[in-house]
Amino acid sequence: MKKHVVPVALLASISAPAFAQTVMDSQSYRMMAAQSDAFEIASSQLALQRSRNPTVRRFAQEMIQAHAQTSQALNGGRPVYTASGEFIAGSLGGTLAGAGIGALIGGPVGAAVGAGVGAAAGTTAGAAAEVQSTGSITPVRIGVPLSPEKTAMLNQLASTSGAQFDRLYGQYQRMGHQEALALHANYAQAGGDPSLRQFAASVVPHIEQHMADTRRLPGGSVSRRR
């Protein structure tokens, strides 16, 4: 079996997010937090579709539930995802819509890795882009536009299966939660909106617990070489 190699540039872009260097406004924080949730939910949906590892599947279900709750809180209490992680069309409004979330998603989700991934664009505000992987029962719906790096990570996950998928999922979960921790901790300390600072501070211990839990996953305890 061919060994899966993660591009060095991708690892560098994820491990050193720009928001760690600047004071963030509330709209940017909401958007990046929603994007973080969307990646965790979409990657965990893939895990439920493609993994047979009980530990991976249990963790994935926990991540879908936890990050759906965070997105709901960011959206003024209105649910954004169902219990299974499906994006609820038209759910994004008010707070998140004002932050630019739920805008038109033009073009495909991203370049596919291999022939195993297809993508369809949303056509209305709040619509979801889709990532369909070979062997998947249902498409993965992404409620918010993701960065090229996160899109590439989803496409790489969708192109793998078995033990290779489990290792890559564990690695990406650890990386994603490291980035999320920096995002929420930075805003809790220096954000401009007092209520959002309180929210960010309340999220931090949960993200820390998620990071600790990733060590149970295949690939979750592997650190990037410097």
Short mmCIF file of C-alpha atoms in Angstrom, two decimals:
data_model
loop_
_atom_site.label_atom_id
_atom_site.label_comp_id
_atom_site.label_asym_id
_atom_site.label_seq_id
_atom_site.Cartn_x
_atom_site.Cartn_y
_atom_site.Cartn_z
CA MET A 1 0.00 0.00 0.00
CA LYS A 2 1.25 3.44 -0.92
CA LYS A 3 2.19 5.53 2.08
CA HIS A 4 0.14 8.71 2.46
CA VAL A 5 2.32 11.81 2.72
CA VAL A 6 0.97 15.13 3.97
CA PRO A 7 2.50 18.13 2.13
CA VAL A 8 4.91 20.12 4.29
CA ALA A 9 3.35 23.41 3.17
CA LEU A 10 -0.06 22.23 4.37
CA LEU A 11 1.29 21.28 7.78
CA ALA A 12 3.03 24.63 8.12
CA SER A 13 -0.09 26.58 7.20
CA ILE A 14 -2.19 24.74 9.78
CA SER A 15 0.35 24.87 12.60
CA ALA A 16 0.97 28.62 12.38
CA PRO A 17 -2.40 30.37 11.97
CA ALA A 18 -2.31 34.10 11.29
CA PHE A 19 -4.90 34.89 13.97
CA ALA A 20 -2.35 34.00 16.68
CA GLN A 21 -0.41 37.14 15.75
CA THR A 22 -3.17 39.78 15.78
CA VAL A 23 -6.11 41.04 17.80
CA MET A 24 -9.25 39.70 16.12
CA ASP A 25 -12.56 41.47 15.56
CA SER A 26 -15.77 39.72 16.52
CA GLN A 27 -16.94 38.98 12.97
CA SER A 28 -13.64 37.33 12.06
CA TYR A 29 -13.75 35.29 15.26
CA ARG A 30 -17.29 34.07 14.57
CA MET A 31 -16.40 33.15 11.01
CA MET A 32 -13.22 31.26 11.91
CA ALA A 33 -14.92 29.47 14.81
CA ALA A 34 -17.76 28.38 12.51
CA GLN A 35 -15.25 27.20 9.91
CA SER A 36 -13.41 25.22 12.58
CA ASP A 37 -16.66 23.56 13.63
CA ALA A 38 -17.54 22.82 9.99
CA PHE A 39 -14.23 21.07 9.40
CA GLU A 40 -14.52 18.98 12.57
CA ILE A 41 -18.07 17.95 11.69
CA ALA A 42 -17.36 17.18 8.02
CA SER A 43 -14.20 15.19 8.77
CA SER A 44 -16.04 13.29 11.50
CA GLN A 45 -18.90 12.50 9.12
CA LEU A 46 -16.30 10.96 6.82
CA ALA A 47 -14.99 8.97 9.78
CA LEU A 48 -18.43 7.52 10.45
CA GLN A 49 -18.74 6.58 6.79
CA ARG A 50 -15.26 5.20 6.21
CA SER A 51 -13.83 3.91 9.49
CA ARG A 52 -14.57 0.63 11.25
CA ASN A 53 -12.40 1.45 14.26
CA PRO A 54 -14.69 1.70 17.34
CA THR A 55 -12.47 4.33 19.00
CA VAL A 56 -12.42 6.49 15.88
CA ARG A 57 -16.17 6.18 15.38
CA ARG A 58 -16.95 7.02 19.01
CA PHE A 59 -14.67 10.06 18.92
CA ALA A 60 -16.18 11.20 15.61
CA GLN A 61 -19.71 11.08 16.99
CA GLU A 62 -18.62 13.06 20.04
CA MET A 63 -17.02 15.71 17.81
CA ILE A 64 -20.16 16.06 15.68
CA GLN A 65 -22.28 16.64 18.77
CA ALA A 66 -19.82 18.99 20.50
CA HIS A 67 -19.08 21.18 17.49
CA ALA A 68 -22.74 21.31 16.47
CA GLN A 69 -23.43 22.79 19.90
CA THR A 70 -20.69 25.40 19.46
CA SER A 71 -22.05 26.40 16.05
CA GLN A 72 -25.54 26.65 17.51
CA ALA A 73 -24.29 28.99 20.24
CA LEU A 74 -22.48 31.14 17.66
CA ASN A 75 -25.70 31.26 15.61
CA GLY A 76 -27.72 32.82 18.41
CA GLY A 77 -29.03 29.48 19.65
CA ARG A 78 -30.41 28.37 16.29
CA PRO A 79 -29.22 24.85 15.28
CA VAL A 80 -26.90 24.73 12.29
CA TYR A 81 -26.39 20.95 12.13
CA THR A 82 -28.56 17.94 12.89
CA ALA A 83 -27.55 15.29 15.42
CA SER A 84 -25.89 13.34 12.58
CA GLY A 85 -23.89 16.37 11.44
CA GLU A 86 -26.00 17.26 8.40
CA PHE A 87 -26.04 20.97 7.62
CA ILE A 88 -29.54 22.45 7.98
CA ALA A 89 -30.22 24.47 4.83
CA GLY A 90 -31.20 28.05 5.60
CA SER A 91 -30.21 27.76 9.24
CA LEU A 92 -27.50 30.40 9.17
CA GLY A 93 -28.90 33.80 9.92
CA GLY A 94 -28.60 36.76 12.20
CA THR A 95 -25.26 36.66 13.98
CA LEU A 96 -23.41 34.32 11.65
CA ALA A 97 -24.93 35.68 8.45
CA GLY A 98 -23.74 39.11 9.55
CA ALA A 99 -20.24 37.68 9.85
CA GLY A 100 -20.29 36.54 6.24
CA ILE A 101 -21.17 32.90 6.92
CA GLY A 102 -23.67 31.29 4.60
CA ALA A 103 -22.73 33.34 1.56
CA LEU A 104 -22.82 31.88 -1.94
CA ILE A 105 -20.38 29.01 -2.39
CA GLY A 106 -19.06 29.31 -5.91
CA GLY A 107 -17.20 26.54 -7.69
CA PRO A 108 -16.20 23.15 -6.35
CA VAL A 109 -15.18 22.53 -2.77
CA GLY A 110 -11.59 21.99 -3.86
CA ALA A 111 -9.26 19.93 -5.98
CA ALA A 112 -9.81 16.23 -5.47
CA VAL A 113 -6.98 13.95 -4.44
CA GLY A 114 -7.23 11.09 -6.88
CA ALA A 115 -10.56 10.20 -8.54
CA GLY A 116 -12.45 9.42 -5.38
CA VAL A 117 -13.97 12.83 -4.70
CA GLY A 118 -16.63 14.88 -6.47
CA ALA A 119 -18.08 18.24 -5.45
CA ALA A 120 -21.21 20.25 -6.09
CA ALA A 121 -21.61 23.96 -5.50
CA GLY A 122 -24.38 25.55 -3.44
CA THR A 123 -26.77 27.81 -5.35
CA THR A 124 -28.48 29.79 -2.60
CA ALA A 125 -27.33 31.67 0.48
CA GLY A 126 -26.75 29.21 3.28
CA ALA A 127 -26.57 26.22 0.93
CA ALA A 128 -23.98 23.53 1.52
CA ALA A 129 -21.18 22.44 -0.71
CA GLU A 130 -20.82 18.68 -0.94
CA VAL A 131 -17.88 16.30 -0.84
CA GLN A 132 -18.74 12.84 -2.14
CA SER A 133 -16.13 10.15 -1.57
CA THR A 134 -15.98 6.78 -3.23
CA GLY A 135 -17.86 4.24 -1.16
CA SER A 136 -19.68 6.86 0.87
CA ILE A 137 -23.38 6.32 1.43
CA THR A 138 -24.22 10.00 1.61
CA PRO A 139 -22.35 13.19 0.67
CA VAL A 140 -20.68 15.31 3.30
CA ARG A 141 -22.30 18.73 3.42
CA ILE A 142 -20.20 21.72 4.42
CA GLY A 143 -22.23 24.60 5.80
CA VAL A 144 -19.56 27.28 5.49
CA PRO A 145 -16.79 27.97 2.98
CA LEU A 146 -13.50 26.46 4.16
CA SER A 147 -9.93 27.56 3.56
CA PRO A 148 -8.00 25.86 0.75
CA GLU A 149 -5.92 24.06 3.40
CA LYS A 150 -8.95 22.63 5.22
CA THR A 151 -10.55 21.71 1.90
CA ALA A 152 -7.40 19.83 0.90
CA MET A 153 -7.45 17.99 4.22
CA LEU A 154 -11.04 16.87 3.66
CA ASN A 155 -10.25 15.74 0.13
CA GLN A 156 -7.24 13.77 1.39
CA LEU A 157 -9.41 12.08 4.01
CA ALA A 158 -12.02 11.26 1.38
CA SER A 159 -9.38 9.60 -0.80
CA THR A 160 -8.29 7.11 1.89
CA SER A 161 -9.83 4.20 3.75
CA GLY A 162 -9.11 1.61 6.43
CA ALA A 163 -6.15 2.01 8.76
CA GLN A 164 -4.70 4.75 6.54
CA PHE A 165 -7.85 6.82 6.98
CA ASP A 166 -7.82 6.29 10.75
CA ARG A 167 -4.23 7.53 11.07
CA LEU A 168 -4.85 10.59 8.89
CA TYR A 169 -8.08 11.42 10.72
CA GLY A 170 -6.30 11.24 14.07
CA GLN A 171 -3.49 13.47 12.82
CA TYR A 172 -5.90 16.04 11.38
CA GLN A 173 -8.05 16.05 14.51
CA ARG A 174 -5.04 16.90 16.64
CA MET A 175 -3.94 19.62 14.21
CA GLY A 176 -7.44 21.05 13.92
CA HIS A 177 -7.95 21.22 17.66
CA GLN A 178 -4.56 22.84 18.18
CA GLU A 179 -5.64 25.57 15.78
CA ALA A 180 -9.07 25.87 17.43
CA LEU A 181 -7.49 26.17 20.87
CA ALA A 182 -5.27 29.03 19.69
CA LEU A 183 -8.29 30.75 18.11
CA HIS A 184 -10.54 30.60 21.18
CA ALA A 185 -7.77 31.31 23.70
CA ASN A 186 -6.57 34.32 21.73
CA TYR A 187 -10.04 35.82 21.49
CA ALA A 188 -10.82 35.08 25.15
CA GLN A 189 -7.75 37.09 26.09
CA ALA A 190 -7.85 39.96 23.59
CA GLY A 191 -11.22 39.97 21.80
CA GLY A 192 -13.24 43.15 21.53
CA ASP A 193 -16.69 41.81 22.44
CA PRO A 194 -17.08 41.02 26.18
CA SER A 195 -19.85 38.44 25.65
CA LEU A 196 -17.87 36.68 22.93
CA ARG A 197 -14.76 36.73 25.12
CA GLN A 198 -16.77 34.93 27.80
CA PHE A 199 -18.03 32.42 25.23
CA ALA A 200 -14.50 31.81 23.91
CA ALA A 201 -13.20 31.27 27.44
CA SER A 202 -15.95 28.72 28.08
CA VAL A 203 -14.97 26.80 24.93
CA VAL A 204 -11.26 26.54 25.77
CA PRO A 205 -11.47 23.73 28.38
CA HIS A 206 -13.63 21.65 26.04
CA ILE A 207 -11.12 22.03 23.21
CA GLU A 208 -8.33 21.10 25.62
CA GLN A 209 -10.24 17.94 26.52
CA HIS A 210 -10.77 17.13 22.85
CA MET A 211 -7.03 17.51 22.25
CA ALA A 212 -6.30 15.14 25.11
CA ASP A 213 -8.81 12.66 23.67
CA THR A 214 -7.13 12.71 20.26
CA ARG A 215 -4.23 10.81 21.82
CA ARG A 216 -6.47 7.73 21.82
CA LEU A 217 -6.75 7.90 18.05
CA PRO A 218 -4.39 6.26 15.56
CA GLY A 219 -2.01 9.02 14.51
CA GLY A 220 -3.33 11.40 17.15
CA SER A 221 -0.14 11.49 19.21
CA VAL A 222 2.25 11.91 16.26
CA SER A 223 3.97 15.28 16.31
CA ARG A 224 5.24 17.05 13.21
CA ARG A 225 9.00 16.99 12.85
CA ARG A 226 10.66 20.40 12.88
#
